[in-house]
Amino acid sequence: MAGTVEIRPLTAADETEWRRLWKAYLAFYETELPGEIYATTFARLTGSAPGEYRGLLALVDGRPAGLAHYLFHRSCWHIDNVCYLQDLYADPEVRGTGIGRALIEAVYEKAKAEGSKEVYWMTQEFNATARRLYDRIAEKTPFLVYQKNF
């Protein structure tokens, strides 16, 4: 890994850097969202309400360079909650240095601490760079995702 890496929970003081990272993540998926969604999402990530999303920040030499958003939820297939990793992003200049793996492993540790037996996530087929990492640290399932927007 390049430099000193720290993975820690998001705090209210991280909003500016979190927005920079999340905007870059959304741009990768050719998506823009209204400001209200940024504000609401950040409040949820840094709040203390049970069942809300949680956020992690990766710092390289003290500079924010990546993020992860995850959620614990019920499953009909398990007694304990499962963990959904919704968003994972690393600045392009730190990709390939282990930041993505460190963020995922930090989510794994949070899941274990909560008693969860499973962490899962989705990615798009074209995301070949990320998929090379995912193929090394998790098991690809045969499930397809269907969605209907309203």
mmCIF file with all atom_site columns, C-alpha atoms in Angstrom:
data_model
loop_
_atom_site.group_PDB
_atom_site.id
_atom_site.type_symbol
_atom_site.label_atom_id
_atom_site.label_alt_id
_atom_site.label_comp_id
_atom_site.label_asym_id
_atom_site.label_entity_id
_atom_site.label_seq_id
_atom_site.pdbx_PDB_ins_code
_atom_site.Cartn_x
_atom_site.Cartn_y
_atom_site.Cartn_z
_atom_site.occupancy
_atom_site.B_iso_or_equiv
_atom_site.pdbx_formal_charge
_atom_site.auth_seq_id
_atom_site.auth_comp_id
_atom_site.auth_asym_id
_atom_site.auth_atom_id
_atom_site.pdbx_PDB_model_num
ATOM 1   C CA . MET A 1 1   ? 0.000   0.000   0.000   1.00 0.00 ? 1   MET A CA 1
ATOM 2   C CA . ALA A 1 2   ? 1.155   3.516   -0.727  1.00 0.00 ? 2   ALA A CA 1
ATOM 3   C CA . GLY A 1 3   ? 1.765   5.624   2.362   1.00 0.00 ? 3   GLY A CA 1
ATOM 4   C CA . THR A 1 4   ? 0.189   5.200   5.762   1.00 0.00 ? 4   THR A CA 1
ATOM 5   C CA . VAL A 1 5   ? -3.393  3.958   5.480   1.00 0.00 ? 5   VAL A CA 1
ATOM 6   C CA . GLU A 1 6   ? -6.101  4.461   8.069   1.00 0.00 ? 6   GLU A CA 1
ATOM 7   C CA . ILE A 1 7   ? -9.694  3.211   7.760   1.00 0.00 ? 7   ILE A CA 1
ATOM 8   C CA . ARG A 1 8   ? -12.120 4.884   10.144  1.00 0.00 ? 8   ARG A CA 1
ATOM 9   C CA . PRO A 1 9   ? -15.816 5.741   10.480  1.00 0.00 ? 9   PRO A CA 1
ATOM 10  C CA . LEU A 1 10  ? -17.055 8.913   8.820   1.00 0.00 ? 10  LEU A CA 1
ATOM 11  C CA . THR A 1 11  ? -17.543 11.907  11.098  1.00 0.00 ? 11  THR A CA 1
ATOM 12  C CA . ALA A 1 12  ? -19.468 15.155  10.632  1.00 0.00 ? 12  ALA A CA 1
ATOM 13  C CA . ALA A 1 13  ? -16.147 16.921  9.972   1.00 0.00 ? 13  ALA A CA 1
ATOM 14  C CA . ASP A 1 14  ? -15.613 14.753  6.846   1.00 0.00 ? 14  ASP A CA 1
ATOM 15  C CA . GLU A 1 15  ? -18.504 16.121  4.802   1.00 0.00 ? 15  GLU A CA 1
ATOM 16  C CA . THR A 1 16  ? -16.491 18.153  2.271   1.00 0.00 ? 16  THR A CA 1
ATOM 17  C CA . GLU A 1 17  ? -14.062 15.345  1.466   1.00 0.00 ? 17  GLU A CA 1
ATOM 18  C CA . TRP A 1 18  ? -16.828 12.742  1.539   1.00 0.00 ? 18  TRP A CA 1
ATOM 19  C CA . ARG A 1 19  ? -18.785 14.799  -1.041  1.00 0.00 ? 19  ARG A CA 1
ATOM 20  C CA . ARG A 1 20  ? -15.704 15.023  -3.253  1.00 0.00 ? 20  ARG A CA 1
ATOM 21  C CA . LEU A 1 21  ? -15.217 11.255  -3.125  1.00 0.00 ? 21  LEU A CA 1
ATOM 22  C CA . TRP A 1 22  ? -18.883 10.369  -3.544  1.00 0.00 ? 22  TRP A CA 1
ATOM 23  C CA . LYS A 1 23  ? -19.300 12.784  -6.485  1.00 0.00 ? 23  LYS A CA 1
ATOM 24  C CA . ALA A 1 24  ? -16.334 11.098  -8.172  1.00 0.00 ? 24  ALA A CA 1
ATOM 25  C CA . TYR A 1 25  ? -17.852 7.674   -7.459  1.00 0.00 ? 25  TYR A CA 1
ATOM 26  C CA . LEU A 1 26  ? -21.182 8.722   -8.962  1.00 0.00 ? 26  LEU A CA 1
ATOM 27  C CA . ALA A 1 27  ? -19.425 10.260  -11.989 1.00 0.00 ? 27  ALA A CA 1
ATOM 28  C CA . PHE A 1 28  ? -17.831 6.852   -12.669 1.00 0.00 ? 28  PHE A CA 1
ATOM 29  C CA . TYR A 1 29  ? -21.384 5.512   -13.030 1.00 0.00 ? 29  TYR A CA 1
ATOM 30  C CA . GLU A 1 30  ? -22.393 8.581   -15.083 1.00 0.00 ? 30  GLU A CA 1
ATOM 31  C CA . THR A 1 31  ? -24.811 9.695   -12.362 1.00 0.00 ? 31  THR A CA 1
ATOM 32  C CA . GLU A 1 32  ? -25.598 13.043  -10.807 1.00 0.00 ? 32  GLU A CA 1
ATOM 33  C CA . LEU A 1 33  ? -27.855 13.510  -7.802  1.00 0.00 ? 33  LEU A CA 1
ATOM 34  C CA . PRO A 1 34  ? -29.551 16.572  -6.320  1.00 0.00 ? 34  PRO A CA 1
ATOM 35  C CA . GLY A 1 35  ? -27.937 18.300  -3.329  1.00 0.00 ? 35  GLY A CA 1
ATOM 36  C CA . GLU A 1 36  ? -30.763 17.150  -1.071  1.00 0.00 ? 36  GLU A CA 1
ATOM 37  C CA . ILE A 1 37  ? -29.703 13.521  -1.567  1.00 0.00 ? 37  ILE A CA 1
ATOM 38  C CA . TYR A 1 38  ? -26.092 14.342  -0.640  1.00 0.00 ? 38  TYR A CA 1
ATOM 39  C CA . ALA A 1 39  ? -27.217 16.067  2.560   1.00 0.00 ? 39  ALA A CA 1
ATOM 40  C CA . THR A 1 40  ? -29.643 13.302  3.511   1.00 0.00 ? 40  THR A CA 1
ATOM 41  C CA . THR A 1 41  ? -27.187 10.520  2.728   1.00 0.00 ? 41  THR A CA 1
ATOM 42  C CA . PHE A 1 42  ? -24.394 12.117  4.726   1.00 0.00 ? 42  PHE A CA 1
ATOM 43  C CA . ALA A 1 43  ? -26.708 12.704  7.691   1.00 0.00 ? 43  ALA A CA 1
ATOM 44  C CA . ARG A 1 44  ? -27.708 9.037   7.588   1.00 0.00 ? 44  ARG A CA 1
ATOM 45  C CA . LEU A 1 45  ? -24.111 7.834   7.288   1.00 0.00 ? 45  LEU A CA 1
ATOM 46  C CA . THR A 1 46  ? -22.976 9.882   10.270  1.00 0.00 ? 46  THR A CA 1
ATOM 47  C CA . GLY A 1 47  ? -26.126 9.560   12.381  1.00 0.00 ? 47  GLY A CA 1
ATOM 48  C CA . SER A 1 48  ? -26.817 7.102   15.136  1.00 0.00 ? 48  SER A CA 1
ATOM 49  C CA . ALA A 1 49  ? -30.274 5.813   14.172  1.00 0.00 ? 49  ALA A CA 1
ATOM 50  C CA . PRO A 1 50  ? -30.492 2.019   14.267  1.00 0.00 ? 50  PRO A CA 1
ATOM 51  C CA . GLY A 1 51  ? -30.758 0.364   10.869  1.00 0.00 ? 51  GLY A CA 1
ATOM 52  C CA . GLU A 1 52  ? -29.187 3.274   8.978   1.00 0.00 ? 52  GLU A CA 1
ATOM 53  C CA . TYR A 1 53  ? -26.301 3.154   6.561   1.00 0.00 ? 53  TYR A CA 1
ATOM 54  C CA . ARG A 1 54  ? -22.825 3.520   7.968   1.00 0.00 ? 54  ARG A CA 1
ATOM 55  C CA . GLY A 1 55  ? -19.780 4.984   6.323   1.00 0.00 ? 55  GLY A CA 1
ATOM 56  C CA . LEU A 1 56  ? -16.051 4.402   6.370   1.00 0.00 ? 56  LEU A CA 1
ATOM 57  C CA . LEU A 1 57  ? -13.321 6.690   5.125   1.00 0.00 ? 57  LEU A CA 1
ATOM 58  C CA . ALA A 1 58  ? -9.894  5.578   3.899   1.00 0.00 ? 58  ALA A CA 1
ATOM 59  C CA . LEU A 1 59  ? -7.084  8.036   4.540   1.00 0.00 ? 59  LEU A CA 1
ATOM 60  C CA . VAL A 1 60  ? -3.660  7.799   2.912   1.00 0.00 ? 60  VAL A CA 1
ATOM 61  C CA . ASP A 1 61  ? -1.069  9.825   4.798   1.00 0.00 ? 61  ASP A CA 1
ATOM 62  C CA . GLY A 1 62  ? -3.965  11.661  6.462   1.00 0.00 ? 62  GLY A CA 1
ATOM 63  C CA . ARG A 1 63  ? -5.714  12.572  3.174   1.00 0.00 ? 63  ARG A CA 1
ATOM 64  C CA . PRO A 1 64  ? -9.158  11.082  2.393   1.00 0.00 ? 64  PRO A CA 1
ATOM 65  C CA . ALA A 1 65  ? -8.733  8.748   -0.574  1.00 0.00 ? 65  ALA A CA 1
ATOM 66  C CA . GLY A 1 66  ? -11.641 6.296   -0.450  1.00 0.00 ? 66  GLY A CA 1
ATOM 67  C CA . LEU A 1 67  ? -15.006 5.450   1.053   1.00 0.00 ? 67  LEU A CA 1
ATOM 68  C CA . ALA A 1 68  ? -17.371 2.604   1.771   1.00 0.00 ? 68  ALA A CA 1
ATOM 69  C CA . HIS A 1 69  ? -21.086 2.685   2.647   1.00 0.00 ? 69  HIS A CA 1
ATOM 70  C CA . TYR A 1 70  ? -22.705 -0.374  4.200   1.00 0.00 ? 70  TYR A CA 1
ATOM 71  C CA . LEU A 1 71  ? -25.936 -1.444  5.858   1.00 0.00 ? 71  LEU A CA 1
ATOM 72  C CA . PHE A 1 72  ? -27.055 -4.278  8.120   1.00 0.00 ? 72  PHE A CA 1
ATOM 73  C CA . HIS A 1 73  ? -30.478 -5.723  7.378   1.00 0.00 ? 73  HIS A CA 1
ATOM 74  C CA . ARG A 1 74  ? -32.677 -8.746  8.090   1.00 0.00 ? 74  ARG A CA 1
ATOM 75  C CA . SER A 1 75  ? -32.678 -11.772 5.846   1.00 0.00 ? 75  SER A CA 1
ATOM 76  C CA . CYS A 1 76  ? -35.179 -14.604 5.570   1.00 0.00 ? 76  CYS A CA 1
ATOM 77  C CA . TRP A 1 77  ? -32.228 -16.956 5.104   1.00 0.00 ? 77  TRP A CA 1
ATOM 78  C CA . HIS A 1 78  ? -30.381 -16.104 8.329   1.00 0.00 ? 78  HIS A CA 1
ATOM 79  C CA . ILE A 1 79  ? -31.249 -15.363 11.959  1.00 0.00 ? 79  ILE A CA 1
ATOM 80  C CA . ASP A 1 80  ? -28.654 -12.595 12.230  1.00 0.00 ? 80  ASP A CA 1
ATOM 81  C CA . ASN A 1 81  ? -28.554 -9.541  9.998   1.00 0.00 ? 81  ASN A CA 1
ATOM 82  C CA . VAL A 1 82  ? -26.557 -9.617  6.783   1.00 0.00 ? 82  VAL A CA 1
ATOM 83  C CA . CYS A 1 83  ? -24.357 -6.763  5.606   1.00 0.00 ? 83  CYS A CA 1
ATOM 84  C CA . TYR A 1 84  ? -24.827 -5.022  2.272   1.00 0.00 ? 84  TYR A CA 1
ATOM 85  C CA . LEU A 1 85  ? -21.854 -3.058  0.938   1.00 0.00 ? 85  LEU A CA 1
ATOM 86  C CA . GLN A 1 86  ? -23.566 -0.484  -1.250  1.00 0.00 ? 86  GLN A CA 1
ATOM 87  C CA . ASP A 1 87  ? -20.787 1.872   -2.313  1.00 0.00 ? 87  ASP A CA 1
ATOM 88  C CA . LEU A 1 88  ? -17.024 1.458   -2.554  1.00 0.00 ? 88  LEU A CA 1
ATOM 89  C CA . TYR A 1 89  ? -14.698 4.027   -4.082  1.00 0.00 ? 89  TYR A CA 1
ATOM 90  C CA . ALA A 1 90  ? -10.989 4.818   -4.188  1.00 0.00 ? 90  ALA A CA 1
ATOM 91  C CA . ASP A 1 91  ? -9.402  7.868   -5.809  1.00 0.00 ? 91  ASP A CA 1
ATOM 92  C CA . PRO A 1 92  ? -7.831  6.871   -9.147  1.00 0.00 ? 92  PRO A CA 1
ATOM 93  C CA . GLU A 1 93  ? -4.316  7.744   -7.932  1.00 0.00 ? 93  GLU A CA 1
ATOM 94  C CA . VAL A 1 94  ? -4.519  5.165   -5.101  1.00 0.00 ? 94  VAL A CA 1
ATOM 95  C CA . ARG A 1 95  ? -6.176  2.340   -7.015  1.00 0.00 ? 95  ARG A CA 1
ATOM 96  C CA . GLY A 1 96  ? -4.117  -0.804  -7.106  1.00 0.00 ? 96  GLY A CA 1
ATOM 97  C CA . THR A 1 97  ? -2.458  -0.003  -3.770  1.00 0.00 ? 97  THR A CA 1
ATOM 98  C CA . GLY A 1 98  ? -4.807  -2.025  -1.566  1.00 0.00 ? 98  GLY A CA 1
ATOM 99  C CA . ILE A 1 99  ? -7.257  0.724   -0.535  1.00 0.00 ? 99  ILE A CA 1
ATOM 100 C CA . GLY A 1 100 ? -10.294 -1.109  -1.933  1.00 0.00 ? 100 GLY A CA 1
ATOM 101 C CA . ARG A 1 101 ? -9.273  -4.328  -0.221  1.00 0.00 ? 101 ARG A CA 1
ATOM 102 C CA . ALA A 1 102 ? -8.645  -2.469  3.065   1.00 0.00 ? 102 ALA A CA 1
ATOM 103 C CA . LEU A 1 103 ? -12.104 -0.880  2.916   1.00 0.00 ? 103 LEU A CA 1
ATOM 104 C CA . ILE A 1 104 ? -13.816 -4.194  2.167   1.00 0.00 ? 104 ILE A CA 1
ATOM 105 C CA . GLU A 1 105 ? -11.892 -5.951  4.912   1.00 0.00 ? 105 GLU A CA 1
ATOM 106 C CA . ALA A 1 106 ? -12.903 -3.177  7.332   1.00 0.00 ? 106 ALA A CA 1
ATOM 107 C CA . VAL A 1 107 ? -16.548 -3.845  6.391   1.00 0.00 ? 107 VAL A CA 1
ATOM 108 C CA . TYR A 1 108 ? -15.918 -7.570  6.945   1.00 0.00 ? 108 TYR A CA 1
ATOM 109 C CA . GLU A 1 109 ? -14.660 -6.765  10.454  1.00 0.00 ? 109 GLU A CA 1
ATOM 110 C CA . LYS A 1 110 ? -17.679 -4.555  11.200  1.00 0.00 ? 110 LYS A CA 1
ATOM 111 C CA . ALA A 1 111 ? -19.957 -7.370  10.010  1.00 0.00 ? 111 ALA A CA 1
ATOM 112 C CA . LYS A 1 112 ? -18.218 -9.949  12.204  1.00 0.00 ? 112 LYS A CA 1
ATOM 113 C CA . ALA A 1 113 ? -18.456 -7.595  15.201  1.00 0.00 ? 113 ALA A CA 1
ATOM 114 C CA . GLU A 1 114 ? -22.221 -7.285  14.596  1.00 0.00 ? 114 GLU A CA 1
ATOM 115 C CA . GLY A 1 115 ? -22.639 -11.062 14.400  1.00 0.00 ? 115 GLY A CA 1
ATOM 116 C CA . SER A 1 116 ? -23.370 -11.004 10.679  1.00 0.00 ? 116 SER A CA 1
ATOM 117 C CA . LYS A 1 117 ? -22.384 -14.099 8.736   1.00 0.00 ? 117 LYS A CA 1
ATOM 118 C CA . GLU A 1 118 ? -22.498 -12.505 5.276   1.00 0.00 ? 118 GLU A CA 1
ATOM 119 C CA . VAL A 1 119 ? -21.339 -9.412  3.410   1.00 0.00 ? 119 VAL A CA 1
ATOM 120 C CA . TYR A 1 120 ? -22.560 -8.993  -0.152  1.00 0.00 ? 120 TYR A CA 1
ATOM 121 C CA . TRP A 1 121 ? -22.467 -6.347  -2.874  1.00 0.00 ? 121 TRP A CA 1
ATOM 122 C CA . MET A 1 122 ? -23.139 -5.767  -6.556  1.00 0.00 ? 122 MET A CA 1
ATOM 123 C CA . THR A 1 123 ? -21.113 -4.222  -9.316  1.00 0.00 ? 123 THR A CA 1
ATOM 124 C CA . GLN A 1 124 ? -21.628 -3.642  -12.992 1.00 0.00 ? 124 GLN A CA 1
ATOM 125 C CA . GLU A 1 125 ? -20.260 -6.140  -15.474 1.00 0.00 ? 125 GLU A CA 1
ATOM 126 C CA . PHE A 1 126 ? -18.041 -3.524  -17.122 1.00 0.00 ? 126 PHE A CA 1
ATOM 127 C CA . ASN A 1 127 ? -16.245 -2.720  -13.842 1.00 0.00 ? 127 ASN A CA 1
ATOM 128 C CA . ALA A 1 128 ? -13.370 -5.066  -14.702 1.00 0.00 ? 128 ALA A CA 1
ATOM 129 C CA . THR A 1 129 ? -10.777 -3.417  -12.453 1.00 0.00 ? 129 THR A CA 1
ATOM 130 C CA . ALA A 1 130 ? -12.907 -3.770  -9.330  1.00 0.00 ? 130 ALA A CA 1
ATOM 131 C CA . ARG A 1 131 ? -14.046 -7.258  -10.311 1.00 0.00 ? 131 ARG A CA 1
ATOM 132 C CA . ARG A 1 132 ? -10.448 -8.496  -10.350 1.00 0.00 ? 132 ARG A CA 1
ATOM 133 C CA . LEU A 1 133 ? -10.239 -7.557  -6.662  1.00 0.00 ? 133 LEU A CA 1
ATOM 134 C CA . TYR A 1 134 ? -13.695 -8.925  -5.845  1.00 0.00 ? 134 TYR A CA 1
ATOM 135 C CA . ASP A 1 135 ? -12.857 -12.257 -7.478  1.00 0.00 ? 135 ASP A CA 1
ATOM 136 C CA . ARG A 1 136 ? -9.896  -12.610 -5.084  1.00 0.00 ? 136 ARG A CA 1
ATOM 137 C CA . ILE A 1 137 ? -11.669 -11.699 -1.834  1.00 0.00 ? 137 ILE A CA 1
ATOM 138 C CA . ALA A 1 138 ? -15.238 -12.964 -2.250  1.00 0.00 ? 138 ALA A CA 1
ATOM 139 C CA . GLU A 1 139 ? -17.320 -15.507 -4.131  1.00 0.00 ? 139 GLU A CA 1
ATOM 140 C CA . LYS A 1 140 ? -19.194 -14.452 -7.264  1.00 0.00 ? 140 LYS A CA 1
ATOM 141 C CA . THR A 1 141 ? -22.779 -15.663 -7.123  1.00 0.00 ? 141 THR A CA 1
ATOM 142 C CA . PRO A 1 142 ? -24.981 -16.614 -10.087 1.00 0.00 ? 142 PRO A CA 1
ATOM 143 C CA . PHE A 1 143 ? -27.693 -14.099 -9.124  1.00 0.00 ? 143 PHE A CA 1
ATOM 144 C CA . LEU A 1 144 ? -28.820 -11.349 -11.505 1.00 0.00 ? 144 LEU A CA 1
ATOM 145 C CA . VAL A 1 145 ? -30.337 -8.084  -10.329 1.00 0.00 ? 145 VAL A CA 1
ATOM 146 C CA . TYR A 1 146 ? -33.724 -6.898  -11.552 1.00 0.00 ? 146 TYR A CA 1
ATOM 147 C CA . GLN A 1 147 ? -34.996 -3.432  -10.831 1.00 0.00 ? 147 GLN A CA 1
ATOM 148 C CA . LYS A 1 148 ? -38.063 -1.317  -11.533 1.00 0.00 ? 148 LYS A CA 1
ATOM 149 C CA . ASN A 1 149 ? -37.927 2.410   -10.915 1.00 0.00 ? 149 ASN A CA 1
ATOM 150 C CA . PHE A 1 150 ? -40.956 4.543   -10.171 1.00 0.00 ? 150 PHE A CA 1
#
